[in-house]
Amino acid sequence: MSLSRTTREDSPKSWAIENSENLYRIEGWGQPYFSINAAGHVTVSPKGERGGSLDLFELVNALKLRNLGLPLLIRFSDILEDRIERLNACFAKAIARYNYPGAYKGVYPVKCNQQRHLLEDLVRFGKPHQFGLEAGSKPEMMIALALLDTPGALLICNGYKDREYIETAMLASRLGQTPLIVLEQIEEVQLCIEASRQLGIKPILGIRAKLSTQGVGRWGSSTGDRAKFGLTIPEIIQAVQELRDADLLGCLQLLHFHIGSQISAINVIKDAIQEASKIYVELAHLGADMKYLDVGGGLGVDYDGSQTNFYASKNYNMQNYANDIVAELKEACAEHNLPVPTLISESGRAIASHQSVLIFDVLGTSDVPSGAPEPPQEGESAIIRYLWETYQSINEENFQELYHDAAQFKEEAISRFNLGILRLTERARAERLYWACCEKILAITRKQEYVPDELEDLEKIMASIYYINLSVFQSAPDCWAIDQLFPIMPIHRLDEEPTRRAILADLTCDSDGKIDRFIDLRDVKSVLELHNLKPGEPYYLGMFLNGAYQEIMGNLHNLFGDTNAVHIQLTPKAYKIEHVVKGDTMTEVLGYVQYDSEDLIEQIRRLCEQALLDKRITIQESQRLLQNYEQSLSRYTYLSS
Ligand SMILES: *Cc1c(COP(=O)(O)O)cnc(C)c1O
């Protein structure tokens, strides 16, 4: 690769790797897994501080040689392992620090990423810590039951349950599993009582409480009396009564709560634990044989690296989180002379986000015209002269006022065009001059400390559009659905100044299929700094921290299917490709909507035959058409570069 050579020629201003680090905030969100090397490429250290790293750009090139085209999802199983180690280490440290006379036994919520290879890795990596699984539905419980083979690890059974779900979970204890059945609906109490009687099994039961502690942000409504899941306090009392009447109160051993995902503020977590620990103590006083407290999910990921309580960040770290849980429980139990519970957490996002990176290429760009415009010609409309004069007069004092003038003249040019007074070529000249004014004003505002509100959109208006070989709906649905922010940056040319400011437009023909919100230290940026494309050279972008929730929520909008995915594991000398999961072909995607590719080919063949008979097509043309059609069906749904 001759990138570093061309760099020197292209960017006269000096641009160091540190400039890219600051610009893309990679240290903030990427540590300890992602950084930039001297070649200006993103590197991955899948084992965190424990050593070994890979050049991501070179890895992508090597994978492309193995026919793994972009877009490509790369999973680093070592990162997954590191996340599990880290979470368990934080709880171990907190337990030691506070002399907590109990244990931590985490579980992974399957809904966060259900891919088989990932779950198999996770169960394996979790063995030393008796790390278990949490199922949020019947199908997830079926997976968890089959996959979890760690003695002593917990199988938390959440979600809506029918009799079959409950019986299966109870019988799982006969297979050596430790299923904990969490009562989420008051009706489930009787179902459990009946199943227990019939099977003669004393299950471990839990209660999911609706806390009054209100989460904040996107999932704030996951708690409170009107939350979708869990029992209200009166219902908890009713459940205790029903279990006591059935002589099963001893089975009630767990209290569970979940206050929503991506909790940005530590005080919300503290409040919830405080409330839950009080309920826990009371349940023990009511006669339940309390042994477990499950704090649910919510442990946040710092997507923008700002360490704040902004929704894309969090103002605490994993150790603070563990400390608060351990300390609060120890105190609450000591106060009432109760043995402390085994602590359970159900962190999904914090475990699965970092392990995958989505790599995609840029297909092309489009810009508003830039550069110096032509002065007005003899005989051109007065409006063009006004715009020219405005353009010429713009300076640091008057830019705000002249921005309004330019906008007004452009509006006027359009109304004159609509009245038939202005010709199309003149309208083009007027619009060109307007863009030139905007460009000049934007250059001034970028140097200002304070940008007037009305000029804030200028950056967006003047942004380049980078067309990306990706479907946001398939690969980053939360960007579209809930305005989630993921760090996005080029994975190479980072020793070169990115001189363009761009928004990203995806392959779908949906105007929502774009990304125009990017992480920033303060709030959100509306444009992303990117490099000029070089003819004949690919330009790769990476989307990071997207290993949680995106894959399964992705949809087939415009029939773009699953991307290629590959599992990479670090070896002492290099890396090995553990699994390759080929993305959908067109035949597969069309099958989801009930088209049979053989039928489709047959239909095209028939049309070709008729066209040949009618002499509307030559035999060569029809051959070419059929060949393209058949080939496309067996190929990737994305564009090949
Ligand atoms: C979704 C969910 C989780 C996972 O939450 P994260 O914020 O991703 O850790 C845990 N528990 C329950 C009950 C959930 O519904």
PDB file of N, CA and C in Angstrom, residues 547-590:
ATOM      1  N   GLY A 547     -22.190  -4.453  18.634  1.00  0.00           N
ATOM      2  CA  GLY A 547     -22.428  -5.886  18.788  1.00  0.00           C
ATOM      3  C   GLY A 547     -23.681  -6.257  19.565  1.00  0.00           C
ATOM      4  N   ALA A 548     -24.359  -5.243  20.137  1.00  0.00           N
ATOM      5  CA  ALA A 548     -25.554  -5.551  20.921  1.00  0.00           C
ATOM      6  C   ALA A 548     -26.805  -5.067  20.205  1.00  0.00           C
ATOM      7  N   TYR A 549     -27.767  -5.913  20.103  1.00  0.00           N
ATOM      8  CA  TYR A 549     -29.122  -5.615  19.605  1.00  0.00           C
ATOM      9  C   TYR A 549     -29.238  -5.362  18.105  1.00  0.00           C
ATOM     10  N   GLN A 550     -28.180  -4.984  17.393  1.00  0.00           N
ATOM     11  CA  GLN A 550     -28.350  -4.568  15.995  1.00  0.00           C
ATOM     12  C   GLN A 550     -28.672  -5.724  15.059  1.00  0.00           C
ATOM     13  N   GLU A 551     -27.978  -6.852  15.242  1.00  0.00           N
ATOM     14  CA  GLU A 551     -28.122  -7.902  14.242  1.00  0.00           C
ATOM     15  C   GLU A 551     -29.543  -8.428  14.159  1.00  0.00           C
ATOM     16  N   ILE A 552     -30.140  -8.694  15.313  1.00  0.00           N
ATOM     17  CA  ILE A 552     -31.448  -9.340  15.280  1.00  0.00           C
ATOM     18  C   ILE A 552     -32.554  -8.341  14.964  1.00  0.00           C
ATOM     19  N   MET A 553     -32.319  -7.068  15.261  1.00  0.00           N
ATOM     20  CA  MET A 553     -33.333  -6.063  14.975  1.00  0.00           C
ATOM     21  C   MET A 553     -33.282  -5.633  13.518  1.00  0.00           C
ATOM     22  N   GLY A 554     -32.202  -5.939  12.840  1.00  0.00           N
ATOM     23  CA  GLY A 554     -32.046  -5.535  11.443  1.00  0.00           C
ATOM     24  C   GLY A 554     -33.153  -6.111  10.581  1.00  0.00           C
ATOM     25  N   ASN A 555     -33.548  -5.394   9.571  1.00  0.00           N
ATOM     26  CA  ASN A 555     -34.620  -5.890   8.713  1.00  0.00           C
ATOM     27  C   ASN A 555     -34.232  -5.848   7.252  1.00  0.00           C
ATOM     28  N   LEU A 556     -35.095  -6.404   6.426  1.00  0.00           N
ATOM     29  CA  LEU A 556     -34.771  -6.614   5.015  1.00  0.00           C
ATOM     30  C   LEU A 556     -35.274  -5.496   4.115  1.00  0.00           C
ATOM     31  N   HIS A 557     -35.368  -4.302   4.637  1.00  0.00           N
ATOM     32  CA  HIS A 557     -35.838  -3.158   3.845  1.00  0.00           C
ATOM     33  C   HIS A 557     -35.093  -3.124   2.506  1.00  0.00           C
ATOM     34  N   ASN A 558     -35.844  -2.975   1.430  1.00  0.00           N
ATOM     35  CA  ASN A 558     -35.260  -2.969   0.084  1.00  0.00           C
ATOM     36  C   ASN A 558     -34.538  -4.283  -0.249  1.00  0.00           C
ATOM     37  N   LEU A 559     -34.798  -5.292   0.583  1.00  0.00           N
ATOM     38  CA  LEU A 559     -34.229  -6.621   0.374  1.00  0.00           C
ATOM     39  C   LEU A 559     -32.703  -6.681   0.439  1.00  0.00           C
ATOM     40  N   PHE A 560     -32.125  -5.839   1.287  1.00  0.00           N
ATOM     41  CA  PHE A 560     -30.705  -6.020   1.594  1.00  0.00           C
ATOM     42  C   PHE A 560     -30.621  -6.982   2.770  1.00  0.00           C
ATOM     43  N   GLY A 561     -29.874  -8.058   2.585  1.00  0.00           N
ATOM     44  CA  GLY A 561     -29.877  -9.151   3.565  1.00  0.00           C
ATOM     45  C   GLY A 561     -28.802  -9.022   4.623  1.00  0.00           C
ATOM     46  N   ASP A 562     -28.602 -10.110   5.346  1.00  0.00           N
ATOM     47  CA  ASP A 562     -27.542 -10.154   6.354  1.00  0.00           C
ATOM     48  C   ASP A 562     -26.195  -9.926   5.677  1.00  0.00           C
ATOM     49  N   THR A 563     -25.292  -9.249   6.385  1.00  0.00           N
ATOM     50  CA  THR A 563     -23.952  -9.050   5.828  1.00  0.00           C
ATOM     51  C   THR A 563     -23.104 -10.286   6.102  1.00  0.00           C
ATOM     52  N   ASN A 564     -21.994 -10.376   5.410  1.00  0.00           N
ATOM     53  CA  ASN A 564     -21.012 -11.405   5.740  1.00  0.00           C
ATOM     54  C   ASN A 564     -20.536 -11.177   7.166  1.00  0.00           C
ATOM     55  N   ALA A 565     -20.243 -12.265   7.856  1.00  0.00           N
ATOM     56  CA  ALA A 565     -19.707 -12.117   9.210  1.00  0.00           C
ATOM     57  C   ALA A 565     -18.575 -13.118   9.383  1.00  0.00           C
ATOM     58  N   VAL A 566     -17.570 -12.718  10.139  1.00  0.00           N
ATOM     59  CA  VAL A 566     -16.429 -13.597  10.327  1.00  0.00           C
ATOM     60  C   VAL A 566     -15.970 -13.484  11.778  1.00  0.00           C
ATOM     61  N   HIS A 567     -15.545 -14.622  12.347  1.00  0.00           N
ATOM     62  CA  HIS A 567     -15.060 -14.620  13.727  1.00  0.00           C
ATOM     63  C   HIS A 567     -13.547 -14.729  13.711  1.00  0.00           C
ATOM     64  N   ILE A 568     -12.896 -13.781  14.344  1.00  0.00           N
ATOM     65  CA  ILE A 568     -11.436 -13.754  14.350  1.00  0.00           C
ATOM     66  C   ILE A 568     -10.948 -14.007  15.762  1.00  0.00           C
ATOM     67  N   GLN A 569      -9.952 -14.901  15.865  1.00  0.00           N
ATOM     68  CA  GLN A 569      -9.346 -15.107  17.179  1.00  0.00           C
ATOM     69  C   GLN A 569      -7.844 -14.887  17.084  1.00  0.00           C
ATOM     70  N   LEU A 570      -7.322 -14.179  18.059  1.00  0.00           N
ATOM     71  CA  LEU A 570      -5.896 -13.886  18.104  1.00  0.00           C
ATOM     72  C   LEU A 570      -5.132 -15.173  18.384  1.00  0.00           C
ATOM     73  N   THR A 571      -4.010 -15.385  17.688  1.00  0.00           N
ATOM     74  CA  THR A 571      -3.109 -16.491  18.011  1.00  0.00           C
ATOM     75  C   THR A 571      -1.793 -15.846  18.447  1.00  0.00           C
ATOM     76  N   PRO A 572      -0.869 -16.621  19.036  1.00  0.00           N
ATOM     77  CA  PRO A 572       0.367 -15.981  19.522  1.00  0.00           C
ATOM     78  C   PRO A 572       1.081 -15.186  18.428  1.00  0.00           C
ATOM     79  N   LYS A 573       1.034 -15.653  17.186  1.00  0.00           N
ATOM     80  CA  LYS A 573       1.766 -14.958  16.136  1.00  0.00           C
ATOM     81  C   LYS A 573       0.879 -14.042  15.298  1.00  0.00           C
ATOM     82  N   ALA A 574      -0.359 -14.422  15.076  1.00  0.00           N
ATOM     83  CA  ALA A 574      -1.220 -13.633  14.186  1.00  0.00           C
ATOM     84  C   ALA A 574      -2.678 -13.804  14.603  1.00  0.00           C
ATOM     85  N   TYR A 575      -3.472 -14.339  13.714  1.00  0.00           N
ATOM     86  CA  TYR A 575      -4.875 -14.563  14.057  1.00  0.00           C
ATOM     87  C   TYR A 575      -5.372 -15.757  13.267  1.00  0.00           C
ATOM     88  N   LYS A 576      -6.516 -16.289  13.695  1.00  0.00           N
ATOM     89  CA  LYS A 576      -7.131 -17.326  12.875  1.00  0.00           C
ATOM     90  C   LYS A 576      -8.607 -17.016  12.676  1.00  0.00           C
ATOM     91  N   ILE A 577      -9.087 -17.467  11.520  1.00  0.00           N
ATOM     92  CA  ILE A 577     -10.497 -17.265  11.208  1.00  0.00           C
ATOM     93  C   ILE A 577     -11.253 -18.463  11.750  1.00  0.00           C
ATOM     94  N   GLU A 578     -12.070 -18.224  12.764  1.00  0.00           N
ATOM     95  CA  GLU A 578     -12.753 -19.353  13.407  1.00  0.00           C
ATOM     96  C   GLU A 578     -13.995 -19.795  12.639  1.00  0.00           C
ATOM     97  N   HIS A 579     -14.833 -18.830  12.318  1.00  0.00           N
ATOM     98  CA  HIS A 579     -16.057 -19.159  11.576  1.00  0.00           C
ATOM     99  C   HIS A 579     -16.290 -18.102  10.516  1.00  0.00           C
ATOM    100  N   VAL A 580     -16.843 -18.527   9.403  1.00  0.00           N
ATOM    101  CA  VAL A 580     -17.302 -17.573   8.395  1.00  0.00           C
ATOM    102  C   VAL A 580     -18.799 -17.798   8.234  1.00  0.00           C
ATOM    103  N   VAL A 581     -19.561 -16.753   8.387  1.00  0.00           N
ATOM    104  CA  VAL A 581     -21.001 -16.862   8.169  1.00  0.00           C
ATOM    105  C   VAL A 581     -21.313 -15.981   6.970  1.00  0.00           C
ATOM    106  N   LYS A 582     -21.498 -16.628   5.838  1.00  0.00           N
ATOM    107  CA  LYS A 582     -21.748 -15.873   4.608  1.00  0.00           C
ATOM    108  C   LYS A 582     -23.060 -15.102   4.709  1.00  0.00           C
ATOM    109  N   GLY A 583     -23.054 -13.886   4.192  1.00  0.00           N
ATOM    110  CA  GLY A 583     -24.276 -13.093   4.190  1.00  0.00           C
ATOM    111  C   GLY A 583     -25.305 -13.702   3.257  1.00  0.00           C
ATOM    112  N   ASP A 584     -26.531 -13.182   3.304  1.00  0.00           N
ATOM    113  CA  ASP A 584     -27.599 -13.707   2.451  1.00  0.00           C
ATOM    114  C   ASP A 584     -27.286 -13.501   0.970  1.00  0.00           C
ATOM    115  N   THR A 585     -27.687 -14.468   0.175  1.00  0.00           N
ATOM    116  CA  THR A 585     -27.689 -14.250  -1.276  1.00  0.00           C
ATOM    117  C   THR A 585     -29.064 -13.695  -1.653  1.00  0.00           C
ATOM    118  N   MET A 586     -29.162 -13.204  -2.900  1.00  0.00           N
ATOM    119  CA  MET A 586     -30.470 -12.705  -3.319  1.00  0.00           C
ATOM    120  C   MET A 586     -31.509 -13.808  -3.309  1.00  0.00           C
ATOM    121  N   THR A 587     -31.109 -15.018  -3.704  1.00  0.00           N
ATOM    122  CA  THR A 587     -32.057 -16.132  -3.686  1.00  0.00           C
ATOM    123  C   THR A 587     -32.628 -16.329  -2.284  1.00  0.00           C
ATOM    124  N   GLU A 588     -31.756 -16.233  -1.277  1.00  0.00           N
ATOM    125  CA  GLU A 588     -32.230 -16.431   0.106  1.00  0.00           C
ATOM    126  C   GLU A 588     -33.190 -15.326   0.533  1.00  0.00           C
ATOM    127  N   VAL A 589     -32.804 -14.073   0.223  1.00  0.00           N
ATOM    128  CA  VAL A 589     -33.641 -12.950   0.637  1.00  0.00           C
ATOM    129  C   VAL A 589     -34.997 -13.015  -0.071  1.00  0.00           C
ATOM    130  N   LEU A 590     -34.962 -13.354  -1.366  1.00  0.00           N
ATOM    131  CA  LEU A 590     -36.223 -13.432  -2.104  1.00  0.00           C
ATOM    132  C   LEU A 590     -37.087 -14.563  -1.567  1.00  0.00           C
TER     133      LEU A 590
END
